[in-house]
Amino acid sequence: MMNALVDTETGRILGCSLLCHEAGEVILTVQMVMQAQMPHIVLRDGVLAHPTMTEELNMLFSSCKQRVQYHRTYPK
């Protein structure tokens, strides 16, 4: 079981709960996205390693109804 709470305005992940095999591996990936303050689409559209449980994050975040544009800017 995987659940996530996503802010509807920013697309940021506010929380995530997991009850699954390799939950420690998966939550670390979610934690990194949360700490970087990136929106959920980073995980929804990302190419994640196969075969791992982390690739299920694509399915989890594709169920979000909100559509967010994400443009990463890098300092010069």
Coordinates of N, CA and C in Angstrom, one line a residue:
M1 N 0.8 -1.2 0.0 CA 0.0 0.0 0.0 C 0.9 1.2 0.0
M2 N 0.6 2.1 -0.9 CA 1.3 3.4 -1.0 C 0.3 4.5 -1.0
N3 N 0.5 5.6 -0.2 CA -0.3 6.7 -0.2 C 0.5 8.0 -0.1
A4 N 0.1 9.0 -0.8 CA 0.9 10.3 -0.8 C -0.1 11.5 -0.7
L5 N 0.3 12.5 0.0 CA -0.4 13.7 0.1 C 0.3 14.8 -0.7
V6 N -0.4 15.4 -1.7 CA 0.3 16.4 -2.6 C -0.5 17.7 -2.5
D7 N 0.3 18.8 -2.4 CA -0.3 20.1 -2.4 C -0.9 20.4 -3.8
T8 N -2.1 20.8 -3.8 CA -2.8 21.0 -5.1 C -2.3 22.3 -5.9
E9 N -1.7 23.2 -5.2 CA -1.2 24.4 -5.8 C 0.2 24.3 -6.3
T10 N 1.1 23.7 -5.5 CA 2.5 23.7 -5.9 C 2.9 22.3 -6.5
G11 N 2.1 21.3 -6.2 CA 2.5 19.9 -6.6 C 3.5 19.3 -5.8
R12 N 3.9 19.9 -4.7 CA 4.9 19.3 -3.8 C 4.3 18.2 -2.9
I13 N 5.1 17.2 -2.6 CA 4.6 16.1 -1.8 C 4.7 16.5 -0.4
L14 N 3.6 16.5 0.4 CA 3.6 16.9 1.8 C 3.8 15.7 2.7
G15 N 3.5 14.5 2.2 CA 3.7 13.3 3.1 C 3.5 12.1 2.3
C16 N 4.0 11.0 2.8 CA 3.9 9.7 2.1 C 3.9 8.6 3.1
S17 N 3.0 7.6 3.0 CA 3.1 6.4 3.8 C 3.1 5.2 3.0
L18 N 4.0 4.3 3.4 CA 4.2 3.0 2.6 C 4.0 1.8 3.5
L19 N 3.4 0.8 3.0 CA 3.4 -0.5 3.7 C 3.6 -1.5 2.5
C20 N 4.8 -1.8 2.2 CA 5.2 -2.6 1.1 C 6.6 -3.2 1.3
H21 N 6.9 -4.1 0.5 CA 8.2 -4.7 0.4 C 9.2 -3.6 0.0
E22 N 10.4 -3.5 0.6 CA 11.4 -2.5 0.3 C 10.9 -1.1 0.5
A23 N 10.1 -0.9 1.5 CA 9.6 0.5 1.8 C 10.7 1.5 2.1
G24 N 11.8 1.0 2.7 CA 12.9 1.9 3.0 C 13.6 2.4 1.8
E25 N 13.7 1.6 0.8 CA 14.2 2.0 -0.5 C 13.3 3.1 -1.1
V26 N 12.1 2.9 -1.1 CA 11.1 3.7 -1.8 C 11.0 5.1 -1.1
I27 N 10.9 5.0 0.2 CA 10.7 6.3 1.0 C 11.9 7.2 0.9
L28 N 13.1 6.6 0.7 CA 14.3 7.5 0.6 C 14.2 8.3 -0.7
T29 N 13.7 7.7 -1.8 CA 13.5 8.4 -3.0 C 12.5 9.6 -2.9
V30 N 11.4 9.3 -2.2 CA 10.3 10.3 -2.0 C 10.9 11.4 -1.1
Q31 N 11.7 11.0 -0.1 CA 12.3 12.0 0.9 C 13.2 13.0 0.1
M32 N 14.0 12.5 -0.8 CA 14.9 13.3 -1.5 C 14.1 14.4 -2.4
V33 N 13.0 13.9 -3.0 CA 12.2 14.9 -3.8 C 11.6 15.9 -2.9
M34 N 11.1 15.5 -1.7 CA 10.5 16.4 -0.7 C 11.5 17.4 -0.2
Q35 N 12.7 17.0 0.1 CA 13.7 17.9 0.6 C 14.2 18.9 -0.4
A36 N 14.2 18.5 -1.7 CA 14.6 19.4 -2.8 C 13.4 20.3 -3.2
Q37 N 12.3 20.1 -2.6 CA 11.1 20.9 -2.8 C 10.7 20.9 -4.3
M38 N 10.8 19.7 -4.9 CA 10.4 19.5 -6.3 C 8.9 19.0 -6.2
P39 N 8.2 19.2 -7.3 CA 6.8 18.7 -7.4 C 6.8 17.2 -7.6
H40 N 5.6 16.6 -7.4 CA 5.4 15.1 -7.6 C 5.7 14.6 -9.0
I41 N 5.6 15.5 -10.0 CA 5.8 15.1 -11.4 C 7.2 14.6 -11.7
V42 N 8.1 15.0 -10.8 CA 9.5 14.5 -10.9 C 9.5 12.9 -10.8
L43 N 8.7 12.4 -9.9 CA 8.6 11.0 -9.7 C 7.6 10.4 -10.7
R44 N 6.6 11.1 -11.0 CA 5.6 10.6 -12.0 C 6.2 10.4 -13.4
D45 N 7.0 11.3 -13.8 CA 7.5 11.3 -15.2 C 9.0 10.8 -15.2
G46 N 9.6 10.5 -14.1 CA 11.0 10.1 -14.1 C 11.1 8.6 -14.5
V47 N 12.3 8.4 -15.0 CA 12.7 7.0 -15.4 C 13.4 6.4 -14.2
L48 N 12.7 5.5 -13.6 CA 13.2 4.9 -12.3 C 13.7 3.5 -12.6
A49 N 14.7 3.1 -11.8 CA 15.4 1.8 -12.0 C 14.4 0.6 -12.0
H50 N 14.7 -0.3 -12.9 CA 13.8 -1.5 -13.0 C 14.8 -2.7 -12.9
P51 N 14.4 -3.7 -12.2 CA 13.2 -4.0 -11.4 C 13.4 -3.6 -10.0
T52 N 12.8 -2.5 -9.5 CA 12.8 -2.2 -8.1 C 11.4 -1.7 -7.7
M53 N 11.1 -1.7 -6.4 CA 9.8 -1.2 -6.0 C 9.7 0.3 -6.2
T54 N 10.8 1.0 -6.4 CA 10.7 2.5 -6.6 C 10.0 2.8 -7.9
E55 N 10.0 1.9 -8.9 CA 9.3 2.2 -10.1 C 7.8 2.3 -9.9
E56 N 7.3 1.8 -8.8 CA 5.9 2.0 -8.5 C 5.5 3.4 -8.2
L57 N 6.5 4.3 -7.9 CA 6.2 5.7 -7.7 C 5.6 6.3 -8.9
N58 N 6.0 5.9 -10.1 CA 5.4 6.4 -11.4 C 3.8 6.2 -11.3
M59 N 3.4 5.0 -10.9 CA 2.0 4.7 -10.9 C 1.3 5.5 -9.8
L60 N 1.9 5.6 -8.6 CA 1.3 6.3 -7.5 C 1.0 7.8 -7.9
F61 N 2.0 8.4 -8.4 CA 1.9 9.9 -8.7 C 1.2 10.1 -10.1
S62 N 1.0 9.1 -10.9 CA 0.2 9.3 -12.1 C -1.3 9.4 -11.8
S63 N -1.7 8.9 -10.6 CA -3.1 9.0 -10.2 C -3.5 10.4 -9.7
C64 N -2.5 11.3 -9.5 CA -2.8 12.7 -9.1 C -3.6 13.4 -10.2
K65 N -4.7 14.0 -9.9 CA -5.5 14.7 -10.9 C -4.9 16.1 -11.3
Q66 N -4.1 16.6 -10.4 CA -3.5 18.0 -10.7 C -2.4 17.9 -11.7
R67 N -2.3 18.8 -12.6 CA -1.2 18.9 -13.6 C -0.4 20.1 -13.3
V68 N 0.9 19.9 -13.1 CA 1.8 20.9 -12.7 C 2.9 21.0 -13.7
Q69 N 3.3 22.2 -14.1 CA 4.5 22.4 -14.9 C 5.7 22.6 -14.0
Y70 N 6.8 21.9 -14.4 CA 8.0 22.0 -13.6 C 9.2 22.4 -14.5
H71 N 9.8 23.5 -14.1 CA 11.0 23.9 -14.8 C 12.1 24.1 -13.8
R72 N 13.2 23.3 -13.9 CA 14.3 23.4 -13.0 C 15.2 24.5 -13.5
T73 N 15.6 25.4 -12.6 CA 16.6 26.4 -13.0 C 17.9 26.2 -12.2
Y74 N 19.0 26.3 -12.8 CA 20.3 26.1 -12.2 C 21.0 27.4 -12.0
P75 N 21.7 27.6 -10.9 CA 22.4 28.8 -10.7 C 23.6 28.9 -11.7
K76 N 23.9 30.1 -12.0 CA 25.0 30.3 -13.0 C 26.4 30.4 -12.3

